[in-house]
Amino acid sequence: MVAVEEASPYERLRNNLATLRLGEMSAMLPTYMDAVADGSRDFTGALLEMTEAEVAAKRRDDFARRVRSARFPYVKTLADFDFGFQPSVPRAKVEELATLRFLERAGNVLLVGSPGVGKTHIAVALGVEAVCARKEVRFVDCARLIGDLTRADRLGTLAKRTRYYAHASLLVIDEVGYLGIDASGAELLFQLVSARYERRSTILTTNVGIAGWADVFGDPVRASAIADRLCHHCTMIRITGRSYRMKDLPADGPGRPGGKEDDDGRR
Ligand code: ADP
Ligand code: MG
């Protein structure tokens, strides 16, 4: 007769912790059992420290999941931003935005400037702040957004897809103006911006000032309809300066507005 092997209380406890998905506590258990046995922790103290570690781990996982679902192209914060390099960035204004009060007012943010000056970085940093505040954030490149909505329109799922973007507490639309937008794309963008107007905040980055949007959207009426809704309750930040990507090149070298052309004749 083979005796039925019973799991020990320790093994059953480890199993229970695994079933409850308390991985951090499970990993710490042996150490804390020793600490209780040698008297360096009492039972309550040990349990408190283990649960605190578990709560911290769950918060980290939740933050990481929210950051993934926001789909940032990279994760950077304002602490990573060198304001000294880019003096045209109004630091106080950016720090005020980082308080997220603009979200309560459904205010928008427009970041305008040439490539590499830090538009996306600031948009991401504000998005990360919003994620920290447990807001739902979506980051999307403008061309991808229009492609996505166009596809949904073709498949008859436009309303559902528009809701996906319209419902986020903060929507970042990156790189408006890098590629031309056709009439149907502009109409889809207009519908989305209208759905969010005065209800939820949008951050938009662009290399083209609003005066040039007629060319981006292929039509002045559509361009002004979109600009009108975005610019009402809007913080505008215009960044003029060198591309950060060129920061290690000499200040009068290529890449600087007005800088010397390089061998290929490019600036
Ligand atoms: P763009 O204005 O074209 O959106 P980005 O914001 O993506 O440019 O900046 C390009 C790269 O340079 C990114 O890696 C970004 O983090 C970095 N960068 C830009 N400006 C700064 C800055 N002032 N301080 C630190 N990093 C910066
Ligand atoms: Mg960018």
Coordinates of C-alpha atoms and ligand atoms in Angstrom, one line a residue:
M1 CA 0.0 0.0 0.0
V2 CA 1.5 3.3 -1.1
A3 CA 0.9 6.1 1.5
V4 CA -0.7 9.1 -0.1
E5 CA 1.8 11.9 0.2
E6 CA 0.2 15.0 1.7
A7 CA 1.7 18.4 0.8
S8 CA 3.3 20.1 3.8
P9 CA 1.6 23.3 5.2
Y10 CA 4.6 25.2 3.8
E11 CA 4.0 23.8 0.3
R12 CA 0.2 24.4 0.6
L13 CA 0.9 28.0 1.6
R14 CA 3.2 28.5 -1.4
N15 CA 0.5 27.0 -3.6
N16 CA -2.2 29.3 -2.2
L17 CA 0.0 32.3 -2.7
A18 CA 0.5 31.2 -6.3
T19 CA -3.2 30.7 -6.8
L20 CA -3.9 34.2 -5.4
R21 CA -1.1 35.5 -7.7
L22 CA 0.8 36.8 -4.8
G23 CA 4.2 36.1 -6.4
E24 CA 6.2 38.7 -4.4
M25 CA 4.9 37.3 -1.1
S26 CA 5.6 33.7 -2.2
A27 CA 9.2 34.6 -3.1
M28 CA 9.8 36.3 0.2
L29 CA 8.2 33.6 2.4
P30 CA 11.3 31.6 3.2
T31 CA 13.2 34.7 4.3
Y32 CA 10.4 35.9 6.5
M33 CA 9.8 32.5 8.0
D34 CA 13.4 32.5 9.1
A35 CA 13.0 36.0 10.4
V36 CA 10.0 35.0 12.5
A37 CA 11.8 31.9 13.7
D38 CA 14.9 33.8 14.9
G39 CA 12.8 36.5 16.5
S40 CA 13.9 39.4 14.3
R41 CA 10.3 39.9 13.1
D42 CA 7.0 39.2 14.8
F43 CA 4.2 37.6 12.8
T44 CA 2.3 41.0 12.1
G45 CA 5.5 42.8 11.1
A46 CA 6.5 40.0 8.7
L47 CA 3.0 39.9 7.1
L48 CA 2.9 43.7 6.9
E49 CA 6.3 43.9 5.1
M50 CA 5.4 41.1 2.7
T51 CA 2.0 42.6 1.8
E52 CA 3.7 46.0 1.3
A53 CA 6.1 44.5 -1.1
E54 CA 3.3 42.8 -2.9
V55 CA 1.3 46.0 -3.2
A56 CA 4.3 47.8 -4.6
A57 CA 4.9 45.1 -7.1
K58 CA 1.2 45.2 -8.2
R59 CA 1.4 49.0 -8.6
R60 CA 4.6 48.6 -10.8
D61 CA 2.9 46.0 -12.9
D62 CA -0.3 48.1 -13.3
F63 CA 1.8 51.1 -14.3
A64 CA 3.8 49.0 -16.9
R65 CA 0.5 47.7 -18.3
R66 CA -1.0 51.1 -18.6
V67 CA 2.2 52.5 -20.3
R68 CA 2.1 49.6 -22.8
S69 CA -1.5 50.2 -23.6
A70 CA -0.8 53.9 -24.2
R71 CA 1.6 52.8 -27.0
F72 CA 4.2 55.5 -26.5
P73 CA 7.0 55.3 -29.1
Y74 CA 9.4 55.6 -26.1
V75 CA 9.1 56.3 -22.4
K76 CA 10.7 59.5 -21.2
T77 CA 9.7 62.0 -18.5
L78 CA 10.2 65.7 -17.9
A79 CA 13.1 64.8 -15.6
D80 CA 14.8 63.5 -18.8
F81 CA 14.2 66.8 -20.6
D82 CA 17.1 69.2 -20.8
F83 CA 15.4 72.6 -20.6
G84 CA 18.8 74.3 -20.8
F85 CA 19.4 72.9 -24.3
Q86 CA 16.0 74.2 -25.6
P87 CA 15.4 77.6 -24.0
S88 CA 12.4 78.4 -26.2
V89 CA 10.5 75.7 -24.3
P90 CA 8.5 77.6 -21.6
R91 CA 9.4 75.5 -18.6
A92 CA 6.8 77.0 -16.3
K93 CA 4.1 76.3 -18.8
V94 CA 5.2 72.7 -19.4
E95 CA 5.4 72.1 -15.6
E96 CA 1.9 73.6 -15.2
L97 CA 0.7 71.1 -17.9
A98 CA 2.3 68.3 -16.0
T99 CA 0.0 69.1 -13.1
L100 CA -2.7 67.7 -15.4
R101 CA -5.2 70.5 -14.6
F102 CA -5.7 70.9 -18.3
L103 CA -7.3 67.4 -18.4
E104 CA -10.0 68.6 -16.0
R105 CA -10.9 71.5 -18.4
A106 CA -10.6 69.2 -21.4
G107 CA -7.9 71.6 -22.6
N108 CA -5.7 70.8 -25.6
V109 CA -2.0 71.2 -26.2
L110 CA -0.4 72.1 -29.5
L111 CA 3.4 71.5 -29.8
V112 CA 4.8 73.1 -32.9
G113 CA 8.4 73.0 -34.1
S114 CA 10.9 71.5 -36.5
P115 CA 12.1 67.9 -36.2
G116 CA 14.1 66.9 -33.2
V117 CA 13.3 69.8 -30.9
G118 CA 11.5 67.8 -28.3
K119 CA 7.8 67.8 -29.3
T120 CA 7.2 64.1 -29.0
H121 CA 9.4 63.9 -25.8
I122 CA 7.2 66.6 -24.1
A123 CA 4.0 64.9 -25.4
V124 CA 5.2 61.5 -24.1
A125 CA 6.2 63.0 -20.7
L126 CA 2.8 64.6 -20.2
G127 CA 1.2 61.3 -21.2
V128 CA 3.4 59.4 -18.7
E129 CA 2.2 61.9 -16.0
A130 CA -1.4 61.1 -17.0
V131 CA -0.7 57.4 -16.8
C132 CA 0.8 57.9 -13.3
A133 CA -2.5 59.6 -12.4
R134 CA -4.3 56.4 -13.7
K135 CA -5.8 58.2 -16.7
E136 CA -6.4 56.3 -19.9
V137 CA -3.9 57.6 -22.5
R138 CA -3.5 56.8 -26.2
F139 CA -0.6 57.8 -28.3
V140 CA -0.8 57.5 -32.0
D141 CA 1.1 58.8 -35.0
C142 CA -1.2 60.9 -37.2
A143 CA -0.6 58.9 -40.4
R144 CA -1.2 55.6 -38.5
L145 CA -4.4 57.1 -36.9
I146 CA -5.8 58.1 -40.3
G147 CA -4.8 54.7 -41.8
D148 CA -6.5 52.9 -38.9
L149 CA -9.8 55.0 -39.2
T150 CA -9.8 54.6 -43.0
R151 CA -9.5 50.8 -42.6
A152 CA -12.3 50.8 -40.0
D153 CA -14.5 52.9 -42.3
R154 CA -13.9 50.3 -45.1
L155 CA -14.8 47.4 -42.8
G156 CA -17.9 49.2 -41.4
T157 CA -16.4 49.4 -37.9
L158 CA -15.7 53.2 -37.9
A159 CA -18.0 54.0 -35.0
K160 CA -16.3 51.4 -32.8
R161 CA -12.8 52.5 -33.8
T162 CA -13.6 56.2 -33.3
R163 CA -14.8 55.4 -29.8
Y164 CA -11.5 53.7 -29.0
Y165 CA -9.7 57.0 -29.7
A166 CA -12.5 59.3 -28.5
H167 CA -12.9 57.7 -25.1
A168 CA -9.3 58.1 -23.9
S169 CA -8.8 60.7 -21.2
L170 CA -5.8 62.0 -23.2
L171 CA -5.1 61.4 -26.8
V172 CA -1.7 62.3 -28.3
I173 CA -1.7 62.7 -32.1
D174 CA 1.9 62.9 -33.1
E175 CA 3.5 64.2 -36.3
V176 CA 0.6 66.0 -37.9
G177 CA 1.9 67.6 -41.1
Y178 CA 4.8 65.3 -41.9
L179 CA 2.7 63.6 -44.5
G180 CA -0.1 65.2 -46.6
I181 CA -3.6 64.2 -45.6
D182 CA -6.3 63.6 -48.2
A183 CA -9.9 64.8 -48.0
S184 CA -11.3 61.6 -46.5
G185 CA -8.5 61.4 -44.0
A186 CA -9.1 65.0 -43.0
E187 CA -12.8 64.3 -42.6
L188 CA -12.1 61.3 -40.3
L189 CA -9.7 63.4 -38.2
F190 CA -12.2 66.2 -38.0
Q191 CA -14.9 63.7 -36.7
L192 CA -12.5 62.5 -34.0
V193 CA -11.4 65.9 -32.9
S194 CA -15.1 67.0 -32.8
A195 CA -16.0 64.0 -30.7
R196 CA -13.4 65.0 -28.2
Y197 CA -14.0 68.7 -28.3
E198 CA -14.7 70.2 -24.9
R199 CA -15.0 66.7 -23.4
R200 CA -11.5 65.3 -23.5
S201 CA -8.0 66.6 -24.0
T202 CA -5.8 66.1 -27.1
I203 CA -2.1 66.8 -27.5
L204 CA -1.0 67.4 -31.0
T205 CA 2.5 67.7 -32.3
T206 CA 3.3 69.2 -35.6
N207 CA 6.1 70.6 -37.7
V208 CA 3.7 73.0 -39.5
G209 CA 2.2 76.1 -37.8
I210 CA -1.5 76.5 -38.1
A211 CA -1.1 79.0 -40.9
G212 CA 0.2 76.1 -43.1
W213 CA -2.5 73.6 -42.2
A214 CA -4.5 74.3 -45.4
D215 CA -1.6 72.6 -47.3
V216 CA -1.5 69.7 -44.8
F217 CA -5.2 69.1 -45.0
G218 CA -5.5 70.0 -48.7
D219 CA -8.3 72.5 -48.1
P220 CA -8.5 75.7 -46.0
V221 CA -12.1 75.2 -44.8
R222 CA -11.3 71.7 -43.4
A223 CA -8.0 72.9 -42.0
S224 CA -9.7 75.8 -40.1
A225 CA -12.5 73.5 -38.9
I226 CA -10.0 71.2 -37.3
A227 CA -7.8 74.1 -36.0
D228 CA -10.8 75.8 -34.6
R229 CA -11.8 72.9 -32.3
L230 CA -8.2 72.2 -31.3
C231 CA -7.3 75.8 -30.6
H232 CA -10.2 76.6 -28.4
H233 CA -9.0 76.0 -24.8
C234 CA -5.5 75.3 -26.0
T235 CA -2.0 75.8 -24.7
M236 CA 0.3 76.4 -27.6
I237 CA 4.0 75.8 -27.3
R238 CA 6.2 76.8 -30.2
I239 CA 9.7 75.4 -30.0
T240 CA 12.4 77.1 -32.0
G241 CA 15.9 75.7 -31.7
R242 CA 18.3 73.1 -32.8
S243 CA 17.4 69.4 -33.1
Y244 CA 18.6 67.6 -30.0
R245 CA 19.7 64.8 -32.3
M246 CA 22.4 67.2 -33.5
K247 CA 23.5 68.3 -30.0
D248 CA 27.0 66.9 -30.3
L249 CA 27.7 68.7 -33.6
P250 CA 29.2 72.2 -33.5
A251 CA 26.6 74.9 -32.9
D252 CA 27.2 76.4 -36.3
G253 CA 27.3 73.1 -38.1
P254 CA 24.7 71.3 -40.2
G255 CA 21.3 70.8 -38.7
R256 CA 21.1 74.2 -37.2
P257 CA 18.7 76.6 -38.8
G258 CA 21.0 78.9 -40.9
G259 CA 23.9 76.5 -40.3
K260 CA 26.3 75.5 -43.0
E261 CA 25.2 73.0 -45.6
D262 CA 27.0 69.6 -45.5
D263 CA 28.9 68.0 -48.3
D264 CA 25.7 66.7 -49.9
G265 CA 24.2 70.2 -50.0
R266 CA 21.7 69.2 -47.3
R267 CA 21.1 71.3 -44.2
Ligands
ADP1 P1 10.5 65.8 -32.3 O1 10.4 67.3 -31.9 O2 10.9 65.6 -33.7 O3 9.2 65.1 -31.9 P2 11.7 64.3 -30.2 O4 10.9 64.9 -29.1 O5 11.3 62.9 -30.5 O6 11.7 65.2 -31.4 O7 13.2 64.4 -29.8 C1 14.2 63.6 -30.5 C2 15.1 62.9 -29.5 O8 15.8 63.8 -28.7 C3 14.3 62.1 -28.5 O9 15.1 60.9 -28.1 C4 14.2 63.0 -27.3 O10 14.0 62.3 -26.1 C5 15.5 63.8 -27.4 N1 15.3 65.2 -26.9 C6 14.8 66.2 -27.6 N2 14.9 67.4 -27.0 C7 15.5 67.1 -25.8 C8 15.9 67.8 -24.6 N3 15.7 69.2 -24.6 N4 16.4 67.2 -23.6 C9 16.6 65.8 -23.6 N5 16.3 65.1 -24.7 C10 15.7 65.6 -25.7
MG2 MG 8.3 63.7 -33.0

